[in-house]
Amino acid sequence: MGEQPASKPKKAAKESKSANRAASAPAPAPGASATPGTSAKAPAKKAVKKTVAKKAAAKKAVPAKATAKETAAKKAPAKKAPAKKAPANPAKAAQTAKVAKAAKTTPARPAKPAKPESHLSMVRRARRINRELADVYPYAHPELDFRNPFELLVATVLSAQTTDLRVNQTTPALFAAYPTPEDLAVADPEAVEQLIRPTGFFRAKTKSIMGLAAALRDDFGGNVPGRLDDLVKLPGVGRKTANVVLGNAFGVPGITVDTHFGRLVRRWKWTDEEDPVKVEAVVAEIFPKSEWTMLSHRVVFHGRRICHARKPACGACPIAPLCPAYGEGETDPEKAKKLLKYEKGGFPGQRLSPPPDYPGLPAPPLGAG
């Protein structure tokens, strides 16, 4: 009986502790039922689970929105880039642009070589050149003054290594002193040398013209022969001189291959031969015999007036479209006109007594300037 009062204080202490715990626990969410045996932590765990689920759903929705934005960006027109500011140094910018362009440009392939011209095509082109030159120089003629075959023969021999103009200025006094082969054959060599000194190489030329004069006197009765084989036997007379005499004094067709003629036919690709005899043979095969003499005059005229050796007047050349060497000279038309000589440039020709149809001015006599 004496021990029962001691158990009551212990029970009271336990009940006091339980009351304190209940007071410190969070109040249940509104509407939540207080189910016996449920812990107070359950509502907090459910709230955490709901938050995690919402975040997961939000992450899944992000790629879809990004995809929609990308699709819209692709469909939308591209915005223009803002204009670049002008460079401070235009010259430097232009140079930079050139360098960049050169770096990007692919080097061009070398052009294929042109197809070689056939012989038939060359012949057709050569004959067309002759026809064109005939229209340009209808007045073409030998540019040496002469009144008979003897004067033409002597003048042609004197024309070596000098101009026809210088010969034409020299021969009037010579022929006034020695009008026939017989007169020249017996002349004083020193007197002849003084008369022909302006033509150059006067000593050698004096021997030649006095020697041919004696041969004409002794072998041909004082007359100039009209055959090539006879002419080339005379002192100082070769095929070129013989063809000049035959074509212009006797009307016998011949091709005169002088410096101008040989230079131009090589420039025009009619032949690449250098020897005058071979050049003559090649050209004779291209043209009919009836054209030989006038062809020679036309080519020589063109070489002296337009198609010069050092600086051809390509820009003023009437046969430029037919010339494979076009561009070797001046191609600017205005500059090319200044290179034209004799009547084409408005200057006197080479003859003191030109033919009546010559459109230019007569050459001045020796010493007239």
mmCIF file of C-alpha atoms in Angstrom:
data_model
loop_
_atom_site.group_PDB
_atom_site.id
_atom_site.type_symbol
_atom_site.label_atom_id
_atom_site.label_comp_id
_atom_site.label_asym_id
_atom_site.label_seq_id
_atom_site.Cartn_x
_atom_site.Cartn_y
_atom_site.Cartn_z
ATOM 1 C CA MET A 1 0.000 0.000 0.000
ATOM 2 C CA GLY A 2 2.848 2.343 0.758
ATOM 3 C CA GLU A 3 4.401 2.174 -2.865
ATOM 4 C CA GLN A 4 1.403 3.287 -5.079
ATOM 5 C CA PRO A 5 1.831 7.098 -4.657
ATOM 6 C CA ALA A 6 5.358 6.878 -6.299
ATOM 7 C CA SER A 7 4.057 5.655 -9.747
ATOM 8 C CA LYS A 8 1.767 8.622 -10.292
ATOM 9 C CA PRO A 9 4.553 11.229 -10.627
ATOM 10 C CA LYS A 10 6.297 9.157 -13.451
ATOM 11 C CA LYS A 11 3.104 8.925 -15.466
ATOM 12 C CA ALA A 12 2.541 12.663 -15.137
ATOM 13 C CA ALA A 13 6.057 13.392 -16.455
ATOM 14 C CA LYS A 14 5.535 11.260 -19.650
ATOM 15 C CA GLU A 15 2.268 13.010 -20.426
ATOM 16 C CA SER A 16 3.977 16.401 -20.035
ATOM 17 C CA LYS A 17 6.681 15.472 -22.628
ATOM 18 C CA SER A 18 4.075 14.319 -25.175
ATOM 19 C CA ALA A 19 2.222 17.575 -24.827
ATOM 20 C CA ASN A 20 5.378 19.590 -25.434
ATOM 21 C CA ARG A 21 6.151 17.644 -28.716
ATOM 22 C CA ALA A 22 2.652 18.170 -30.032
ATOM 23 C CA ALA A 23 2.912 21.885 -29.351
ATOM 24 C CA SER A 24 6.238 22.200 -31.273
ATOM 25 C CA ALA A 25 5.045 20.196 -34.382
ATOM 26 C CA PRO A 26 3.832 22.278 -37.478
ATOM 27 C CA ALA A 27 0.142 22.639 -37.903
ATOM 28 C CA PRO A 28 -1.400 20.455 -40.584
ATOM 29 C CA ALA A 29 -2.240 22.010 -43.982
ATOM 30 C CA PRO A 30 -5.791 23.303 -44.262
ATOM 31 C CA GLY A 31 -8.176 20.559 -45.314
ATOM 32 C CA ALA A 32 -5.824 17.778 -44.302
ATOM 33 C CA SER A 33 -7.353 15.103 -42.206
ATOM 34 C CA ALA A 34 -5.688 14.007 -39.084
ATOM 35 C CA THR A 35 -5.371 10.380 -39.682
ATOM 36 C CA PRO A 36 -4.259 8.439 -36.693
ATOM 37 C CA GLY A 37 -0.759 6.964 -37.103
ATOM 38 C CA THR A 38 0.283 9.454 -40.028
ATOM 39 C CA SER A 39 3.565 11.342 -39.466
ATOM 40 C CA ALA A 40 3.703 15.137 -39.720
ATOM 41 C CA LYS A 41 6.506 14.943 -42.337
ATOM 42 C CA ALA A 42 4.239 13.376 -45.037
ATOM 43 C CA PRO A 43 2.808 16.671 -46.407
ATOM 44 C CA ALA A 44 6.329 18.123 -46.890
ATOM 45 C CA LYS A 45 7.491 15.084 -48.891
ATOM 46 C CA LYS A 46 4.481 15.359 -51.236
ATOM 47 C CA ALA A 47 5.215 19.046 -51.888
ATOM 48 C CA VAL A 48 8.829 18.256 -52.810
ATOM 49 C CA LYS A 49 7.711 15.569 -55.246
ATOM 50 C CA LYS A 50 5.327 17.997 -56.986
ATOM 51 C CA THR A 51 8.115 20.607 -57.385
ATOM 52 C CA VAL A 52 10.504 18.050 -58.953
ATOM 53 C CA ALA A 53 7.782 16.954 -61.417
ATOM 54 C CA LYS A 54 7.141 20.569 -62.485
ATOM 55 C CA LYS A 55 10.865 21.168 -63.114
ATOM 56 C CA ALA A 56 11.133 18.001 -65.215
ATOM 57 C CA ALA A 57 8.163 19.072 -67.324
ATOM 58 C CA ALA A 58 9.706 22.517 -67.811
ATOM 59 C CA LYS A 59 13.003 20.990 -69.010
ATOM 60 C CA LYS A 60 11.147 18.843 -71.545
ATOM 61 C CA ALA A 61 9.307 21.899 -72.894
ATOM 62 C CA VAL A 62 12.522 23.953 -73.514
ATOM 63 C CA PRO A 63 13.834 21.961 -76.566
ATOM 64 C CA ALA A 64 10.433 22.211 -78.213
ATOM 65 C CA LYS A 65 10.426 26.009 -77.858
ATOM 66 C CA ALA A 66 14.032 26.203 -79.159
ATOM 67 C CA THR A 67 13.083 24.109 -82.176
ATOM 68 C CA ALA A 68 10.208 26.419 -82.971
ATOM 69 C CA LYS A 69 12.504 29.448 -82.765
ATOM 70 C CA GLU A 70 15.077 27.821 -85.088
ATOM 71 C CA THR A 71 12.397 27.000 -87.661
ATOM 72 C CA ALA A 72 11.137 30.576 -87.571
ATOM 73 C CA ALA A 73 14.676 31.875 -87.942
ATOM 74 C CA LYS A 74 15.236 29.750 -91.038
ATOM 75 C CA LYS A 75 12.012 30.948 -92.673
ATOM 76 C CA ALA A 76 12.615 34.614 -91.842
ATOM 77 C CA PRO A 77 14.565 36.623 -94.529
ATOM 78 C CA ALA A 78 18.185 37.359 -93.708
ATOM 79 C CA LYS A 79 18.829 40.796 -92.365
ATOM 80 C CA LYS A 80 21.082 43.031 -94.452
ATOM 81 C CA ALA A 81 24.518 43.518 -93.042
ATOM 82 C CA PRO A 82 25.194 47.053 -91.921
ATOM 83 C CA ALA A 83 27.075 49.138 -94.470
ATOM 84 C CA LYS A 84 30.818 49.240 -93.957
ATOM 85 C CA LYS A 85 32.422 52.507 -93.219
ATOM 86 C CA ALA A 86 34.523 54.015 -95.983
ATOM 87 C CA PRO A 87 38.238 53.303 -95.494
ATOM 88 C CA ALA A 88 40.372 56.135 -94.306
ATOM 89 C CA ASN A 89 42.918 55.505 -97.120
ATOM 90 C CA PRO A 90 41.116 54.666 -100.445
ATOM 91 C CA ALA A 91 44.381 53.934 -102.298
ATOM 92 C CA LYS A 92 45.483 51.420 -99.698
ATOM 93 C CA ALA A 93 42.019 49.828 -99.660
ATOM 94 C CA ALA A 94 42.052 49.492 -103.455
ATOM 95 C CA GLN A 95 45.474 47.858 -103.338
ATOM 96 C CA THR A 96 44.288 45.455 -100.655
ATOM 97 C CA ALA A 97 41.231 44.582 -102.742
ATOM 98 C CA LYS A 98 43.447 43.889 -105.770
ATOM 99 C CA VAL A 99 45.679 41.583 -103.756
ATOM 100 C CA ALA A 100 42.667 39.725 -102.333
ATOM 101 C CA LYS A 101 41.119 39.360 -105.765
ATOM 102 C CA ALA A 102 44.376 38.085 -107.234
ATOM 103 C CA ALA A 103 44.643 35.530 -104.429
ATOM 104 C CA LYS A 104 41.115 34.248 -105.068
ATOM 105 C CA THR A 105 41.431 34.179 -108.869
ATOM 106 C CA THR A 106 42.349 30.827 -110.307
ATOM 107 C CA PRO A 107 45.244 31.142 -112.789
ATOM 108 C CA ALA A 108 44.008 30.875 -116.373
ATOM 109 C CA ARG A 109 45.030 27.903 -118.402
ATOM 110 C CA PRO A 110 47.454 28.641 -121.240
ATOM 111 C CA ALA A 111 45.662 29.150 -124.533
ATOM 112 C CA LYS A 112 45.931 26.372 -127.034
ATOM 113 C CA PRO A 113 48.323 27.181 -129.875
ATOM 114 C CA ALA A 114 46.635 28.407 -133.020
ATOM 115 C CA LYS A 115 46.239 25.894 -135.777
ATOM 116 C CA PRO A 116 49.103 26.270 -138.297
ATOM 117 C CA GLU A 117 48.081 28.022 -141.494
ATOM 118 C CA SER A 118 47.879 25.713 -144.468
ATOM 119 C CA HIS A 119 49.788 26.513 -147.641
ATOM 120 C CA LEU A 120 46.546 27.090 -149.515
ATOM 121 C CA SER A 121 45.317 29.551 -146.884
ATOM 122 C CA MET A 122 48.631 31.397 -147.003
ATOM 123 C CA VAL A 123 48.452 31.690 -150.806
ATOM 124 C CA ARG A 124 44.914 33.061 -150.623
ATOM 125 C CA ARG A 125 45.911 35.554 -147.955
ATOM 126 C CA ALA A 126 48.995 36.637 -149.933
ATOM 127 C CA ARG A 127 46.959 37.245 -153.073
ATOM 128 C CA ARG A 128 44.403 39.208 -151.128
ATOM 129 C CA ILE A 129 47.202 41.380 -149.708
ATOM 130 C CA ASN A 130 48.362 42.055 -153.254
ATOM 131 C CA ARG A 131 44.851 43.109 -154.281
ATOM 132 C CA GLU A 132 44.534 45.379 -151.260
ATOM 133 C CA LEU A 133 47.910 46.989 -151.996
ATOM 134 C CA ALA A 134 46.835 47.557 -155.601
ATOM 135 C CA ASP A 135 43.928 49.644 -154.299
ATOM 136 C CA VAL A 136 46.160 51.562 -151.903
ATOM 137 C CA TYR A 137 49.001 52.197 -154.391
ATOM 138 C CA PRO A 138 47.486 52.353 -157.895
ATOM 139 C CA TYR A 139 50.341 54.703 -158.827
ATOM 140 C CA ALA A 140 53.152 52.343 -157.669
ATOM 141 C CA HIS A 141 56.218 52.694 -159.904
ATOM 142 C CA PRO A 142 60.006 52.346 -159.837
ATOM 143 C CA GLU A 143 61.312 55.186 -157.678
ATOM 144 C CA LEU A 144 64.399 55.833 -159.752
ATOM 145 C CA ASP A 145 64.452 58.596 -162.377
ATOM 146 C CA PHE A 146 65.391 57.288 -165.834
ATOM 147 C CA ARG A 147 64.711 57.990 -169.491
ATOM 148 C CA ASN A 148 66.062 54.807 -171.075
ATOM 149 C CA PRO A 149 67.302 51.304 -170.130
ATOM 150 C CA PHE A 150 70.897 52.487 -169.787
ATOM 151 C CA GLU A 151 70.031 55.175 -167.229
ATOM 152 C CA LEU A 152 67.857 52.733 -165.283
ATOM 153 C CA LEU A 153 70.644 50.153 -165.244
ATOM 154 C CA VAL A 154 73.251 52.626 -163.959
ATOM 155 C CA ALA A 155 70.863 54.157 -161.403
ATOM 156 C CA THR A 156 69.952 50.717 -160.038
ATOM 157 C CA VAL A 157 73.614 49.832 -159.528
ATOM 158 C CA LEU A 158 74.195 53.143 -157.724
ATOM 159 C CA SER A 159 71.168 52.540 -155.432
ATOM 160 C CA ALA A 160 72.979 49.865 -153.429
ATOM 161 C CA GLN A 161 73.419 50.880 -149.757
ATOM 162 C CA THR A 162 71.659 54.220 -150.237
ATOM 163 C CA THR A 163 68.238 55.703 -150.941
ATOM 164 C CA ASP A 164 66.592 56.160 -154.318
ATOM 165 C CA LEU A 165 66.225 59.831 -153.440
ATOM 166 C CA ARG A 166 69.986 60.267 -153.105
ATOM 167 C CA VAL A 167 70.528 58.483 -156.422
ATOM 168 C CA ASN A 168 67.920 60.632 -158.166
ATOM 169 C CA GLN A 169 69.657 63.752 -156.860
ATOM 170 C CA THR A 170 73.015 62.485 -158.155
ATOM 171 C CA THR A 171 72.333 61.012 -161.618
ATOM 172 C CA PRO A 172 71.266 64.214 -163.459
ATOM 173 C CA ALA A 173 74.838 65.537 -163.414
ATOM 174 C CA LEU A 174 76.283 62.096 -164.235
ATOM 175 C CA PHE A 175 74.058 61.519 -167.276
ATOM 176 C CA ALA A 176 74.566 65.093 -168.439
ATOM 177 C CA ALA A 177 78.324 64.395 -168.569
ATOM 178 C CA TYR A 178 78.098 60.784 -169.875
ATOM 179 C CA PRO A 179 74.786 60.156 -171.663
ATOM 180 C CA THR A 180 75.770 56.869 -173.385
ATOM 181 C CA PRO A 181 77.666 53.667 -172.503
ATOM 182 C CA GLU A 182 80.454 54.696 -174.873
ATOM 183 C CA ASP A 183 80.896 58.034 -173.082
ATOM 184 C CA LEU A 184 80.966 56.488 -169.627
ATOM 185 C CA ALA A 185 83.320 53.698 -170.664
ATOM 186 C CA VAL A 186 86.090 56.192 -171.517
ATOM 187 C CA ALA A 187 85.475 58.655 -168.674
ATOM 188 C CA ASP A 188 88.077 59.751 -166.133
ATOM 189 C CA PRO A 189 87.493 57.520 -163.065
ATOM 190 C CA GLU A 190 88.287 60.349 -160.657
ATOM 191 C CA ALA A 191 85.741 62.623 -162.311
ATOM 192 C CA VAL A 192 83.108 59.914 -162.099
ATOM 193 C CA GLU A 193 83.932 59.332 -158.427
ATOM 194 C CA GLN A 194 83.342 62.988 -157.639
ATOM 195 C CA LEU A 195 79.979 62.957 -159.386
ATOM 196 C CA ILE A 196 78.643 59.878 -157.594
ATOM 197 C CA ARG A 197 80.251 60.533 -154.204
ATOM 198 C CA PRO A 198 76.880 61.365 -152.516
ATOM 199 C CA THR A 199 75.689 57.774 -153.077
ATOM 200 C CA GLY A 200 78.443 56.256 -150.921
ATOM 201 C CA PHE A 201 80.969 53.533 -151.771
ATOM 202 C CA PHE A 202 81.780 55.722 -154.763
ATOM 203 C CA ARG A 203 85.073 54.055 -155.705
ATOM 204 C CA ALA A 204 83.607 50.551 -155.971
ATOM 205 C CA LYS A 205 80.523 51.899 -157.738
ATOM 206 C CA THR A 206 82.696 53.816 -160.231
ATOM 207 C CA LYS A 207 84.419 50.562 -161.232
ATOM 208 C CA SER A 208 81.061 48.821 -161.634
ATOM 209 C CA ILE A 209 79.318 51.407 -163.819
ATOM 210 C CA MET A 210 82.370 52.043 -165.995
ATOM 211 C CA GLY A 211 82.875 48.280 -166.351
ATOM 212 C CA LEU A 212 79.264 47.609 -167.400
ATOM 213 C CA ALA A 213 79.420 50.564 -169.815
ATOM 214 C CA ALA A 214 82.481 49.035 -171.473
ATOM 215 C CA ALA A 215 80.764 45.597 -171.632
ATOM 216 C CA LEU A 216 77.689 47.126 -173.271
ATOM 217 C CA ARG A 217 79.887 48.883 -175.797
ATOM 218 C CA ASP A 218 82.016 45.833 -176.557
ATOM 219 C CA ASP A 219 79.525 42.943 -176.271
ATOM 220 C CA PHE A 220 76.103 44.391 -177.030
ATOM 221 C CA GLY A 221 76.743 47.234 -179.438
ATOM 222 C CA GLY A 222 76.107 49.900 -176.817
ATOM 223 C CA ASN A 223 72.631 48.537 -175.985
ATOM 224 C CA VAL A 224 71.268 47.067 -172.790
ATOM 225 C CA PRO A 225 70.297 43.402 -173.326
ATOM 226 C CA GLY A 226 66.757 42.293 -172.564
ATOM 227 C CA ARG A 227 67.647 38.844 -171.200
ATOM 228 C CA LEU A 228 68.293 37.921 -167.590
ATOM 229 C CA ASP A 229 71.238 35.662 -168.423
ATOM 230 C CA ASP A 230 72.981 38.482 -170.303
ATOM 231 C CA LEU A 231 72.320 41.150 -167.705
ATOM 232 C CA VAL A 232 73.716 39.199 -164.755
ATOM 233 C CA LYS A 233 77.056 38.876 -166.609
ATOM 234 C CA LEU A 234 77.605 42.625 -166.483
ATOM 235 C CA PRO A 235 79.858 44.042 -163.684
ATOM 236 C CA GLY A 236 77.857 44.950 -160.568
ATOM 237 C CA VAL A 237 74.598 43.480 -161.893
ATOM 238 C CA GLY A 238 72.784 40.755 -159.975
ATOM 239 C CA ARG A 239 69.302 39.244 -160.204
ATOM 240 C CA LYS A 240 67.684 42.121 -158.345
ATOM 241 C CA THR A 241 69.113 44.774 -160.673
ATOM 242 C CA ALA A 242 68.384 42.615 -163.736
ATOM 243 C CA ASN A 243 64.734 42.165 -162.713
ATOM 244 C CA VAL A 244 64.332 45.907 -162.151
ATOM 245 C CA VAL A 245 65.600 46.626 -165.668
ATOM 246 C CA LEU A 246 63.647 43.823 -167.324
ATOM 247 C CA GLY A 247 60.362 44.656 -165.616
ATOM 248 C CA ASN A 248 60.483 48.450 -165.991
ATOM 249 C CA ALA A 249 62.477 49.025 -169.185
ATOM 250 C CA PHE A 250 61.458 45.971 -171.234
ATOM 251 C CA GLY A 251 58.129 44.888 -169.770
ATOM 252 C CA VAL A 252 59.470 41.437 -168.869
ATOM 253 C CA PRO A 253 57.906 40.262 -165.566
ATOM 254 C CA GLY A 254 60.340 39.947 -162.698
ATOM 255 C CA ILE A 255 60.348 39.926 -158.887
ATOM 256 C CA THR A 256 62.687 42.448 -157.266
ATOM 257 C CA VAL A 257 63.829 41.173 -153.889
ATOM 258 C CA ASP A 258 65.391 44.177 -152.209
ATOM 259 C CA THR A 259 65.656 44.846 -148.466
ATOM 260 C CA HIS A 260 62.050 46.027 -148.158
ATOM 261 C CA PHE A 261 60.571 43.196 -150.205
ATOM 262 C CA GLY A 262 62.394 40.448 -148.303
ATOM 263 C CA ARG A 263 61.541 41.988 -144.922
ATOM 264 C CA LEU A 264 57.820 42.284 -145.631
ATOM 265 C CA VAL A 265 57.259 38.843 -147.160
ATOM 266 C CA ARG A 266 58.866 37.312 -144.079
ATOM 267 C CA ARG A 267 56.751 39.516 -141.810
ATOM 268 C CA TRP A 268 53.658 38.360 -143.699
ATOM 269 C CA LYS A 269 54.724 34.696 -143.368
ATOM 270 C CA TRP A 270 54.896 34.074 -147.097
ATOM 271 C CA THR A 271 58.302 32.531 -146.521
ATOM 272 C CA ASP A 272 61.025 32.359 -143.900
ATOM 273 C CA GLU A 273 63.859 32.232 -146.435
ATOM 274 C CA GLU A 274 66.650 34.798 -146.094
ATOM 275 C CA ASP A 275 68.456 34.275 -149.388
ATOM 276 C CA PRO A 276 67.035 36.663 -152.069
ATOM 277 C CA VAL A 277 67.165 34.019 -154.778
ATOM 278 C CA LYS A 278 65.161 31.568 -152.660
ATOM 279 C CA VAL A 279 62.692 34.280 -151.671
ATOM 280 C CA GLU A 280 62.187 35.098 -155.334
ATOM 281 C CA ALA A 281 61.523 31.443 -156.159
ATOM 282 C CA VAL A 282 58.971 31.025 -153.337
ATOM 283 C CA VAL A 283 57.051 34.195 -154.168
ATOM 284 C CA ALA A 284 57.056 33.330 -157.883
ATOM 285 C CA GLU A 285 55.098 30.180 -157.013
ATOM 286 C CA ILE A 286 52.419 32.156 -155.165
ATOM 287 C CA PHE A 287 51.570 34.731 -157.844
ATOM 288 C CA PRO A 288 50.974 34.538 -161.568
ATOM 289 C CA LYS A 289 53.801 35.847 -163.702
ATOM 290 C CA SER A 290 51.773 38.828 -164.887
ATOM 291 C CA GLU A 291 51.750 40.205 -161.315
ATOM 292 C CA TRP A 292 55.448 39.937 -160.553
ATOM 293 C CA THR A 293 56.631 43.432 -161.534
ATOM 294 C CA MET A 294 53.746 45.411 -160.009
ATOM 295 C CA LEU A 295 53.754 43.191 -156.906
ATOM 296 C CA SER A 296 57.373 44.216 -156.356
ATOM 297 C CA HIS A 297 56.514 47.918 -156.594
ATOM 298 C CA ARG A 298 53.511 47.628 -154.251
ATOM 299 C CA VAL A 299 55.413 45.738 -151.572
ATOM 300 C CA VAL A 300 58.373 48.140 -151.721
ATOM 301 C CA PHE A 301 56.033 51.149 -151.607
ATOM 302 C CA HIS A 302 54.283 49.735 -148.551
ATOM 303 C CA GLY A 303 57.573 48.983 -146.801
ATOM 304 C CA ARG A 304 58.867 52.504 -147.330
ATOM 305 C CA ARG A 305 55.684 54.332 -146.394
ATOM 306 C CA ILE A 306 53.877 52.325 -143.708
ATOM 307 C CA CYS A 307 55.429 48.974 -142.788
ATOM 308 C CA HIS A 308 58.786 50.292 -141.630
ATOM 309 C CA ALA A 309 61.553 48.054 -140.360
ATOM 310 C CA ARG A 310 61.891 49.421 -136.819
ATOM 311 C CA LYS A 311 58.472 50.869 -136.069
ATOM 312 C CA PRO A 312 55.658 49.845 -138.400
ATOM 313 C CA ALA A 313 52.600 52.093 -138.447
ATOM 314 C CA CYS A 314 50.220 49.220 -137.657
ATOM 315 C CA GLY A 315 47.412 51.562 -136.604
ATOM 316 C CA ALA A 316 47.372 53.168 -140.069
ATOM 317 C CA CYS A 317 47.934 50.016 -142.108
ATOM 318 C CA PRO A 318 45.191 49.154 -144.644
ATOM 319 C CA ILE A 319 46.058 45.450 -144.590
ATOM 320 C CA ALA A 320 46.314 45.068 -140.805
ATOM 321 C CA PRO A 321 43.554 42.384 -140.656
ATOM 322 C CA LEU A 322 45.610 40.231 -143.029
ATOM 323 C CA CYS A 323 48.949 40.699 -141.284
ATOM 324 C CA PRO A 324 50.132 38.031 -138.805
ATOM 325 C CA ALA A 325 52.669 40.524 -137.433
ATOM 326 C CA TYR A 326 50.095 43.159 -136.489
ATOM 327 C CA GLY A 327 51.026 44.769 -133.181
ATOM 328 C CA GLU A 328 54.781 44.814 -133.693
ATOM 329 C CA GLY A 329 54.514 48.541 -134.309
ATOM 330 C CA GLU A 330 52.375 51.462 -133.181
ATOM 331 C CA THR A 331 48.695 50.457 -133.077
ATOM 332 C CA ASP A 332 47.209 53.770 -131.954
ATOM 333 C CA PRO A 333 45.729 55.324 -135.141
ATOM 334 C CA GLU A 334 46.686 58.903 -134.294
ATOM 335 C CA LYS A 335 50.244 58.025 -133.332
ATOM 336 C CA ALA A 336 50.595 55.712 -136.332
ATOM 337 C CA LYS A 337 49.637 58.513 -138.745
ATOM 338 C CA LYS A 338 52.653 60.490 -137.576
ATOM 339 C CA LEU A 339 54.931 57.655 -138.720
ATOM 340 C CA LEU A 340 53.772 57.691 -142.346
ATOM 341 C CA LYS A 341 56.347 58.733 -144.941
ATOM 342 C CA TYR A 342 56.433 60.289 -148.411
ATOM 343 C CA GLU A 343 53.032 61.043 -149.947
ATOM 344 C CA LYS A 344 51.211 59.100 -147.184
ATOM 345 C CA GLY A 345 52.635 61.483 -144.628
ATOM 346 C CA GLY A 346 52.315 64.555 -146.836
ATOM 347 C CA PHE A 347 56.011 64.689 -147.719
ATOM 348 C CA PRO A 348 57.797 64.702 -151.096
ATOM 349 C CA GLY A 349 58.511 61.394 -152.790
ATOM 350 C CA GLN A 350 61.882 60.117 -153.963
ATOM 351 C CA ARG A 351 61.718 61.058 -157.626
ATOM 352 C CA LEU A 352 62.576 64.470 -158.996
ATOM 353 C CA SER A 353 60.501 63.582 -162.075
ATOM 354 C CA PRO A 354 57.670 61.315 -160.846
ATOM 355 C CA PRO A 355 55.074 59.849 -163.234
ATOM 356 C CA PRO A 356 52.000 61.993 -163.995
ATOM 357 C CA ASP A 357 49.649 59.952 -161.764
ATOM 358 C CA TYR A 358 51.840 60.272 -158.667
ATOM 359 C CA PRO A 359 49.746 62.007 -155.956
ATOM 360 C CA GLY A 360 52.718 63.286 -153.946
ATOM 361 C CA LEU A 361 55.219 66.064 -154.325
ATOM 362 C CA PRO A 362 58.407 65.799 -156.454
ATOM 363 C CA ALA A 363 61.651 65.409 -154.535
ATOM 364 C CA PRO A 364 63.927 68.450 -154.333
ATOM 365 C CA PRO A 365 67.193 68.487 -156.332
ATOM 366 C CA LEU A 366 70.565 67.971 -154.656
ATOM 367 C CA GLY A 367 71.464 70.806 -152.329
ATOM 368 C CA ALA A 368 67.926 72.208 -152.247
ATOM 369 C CA GLY A 369 67.353 70.906 -148.700
#
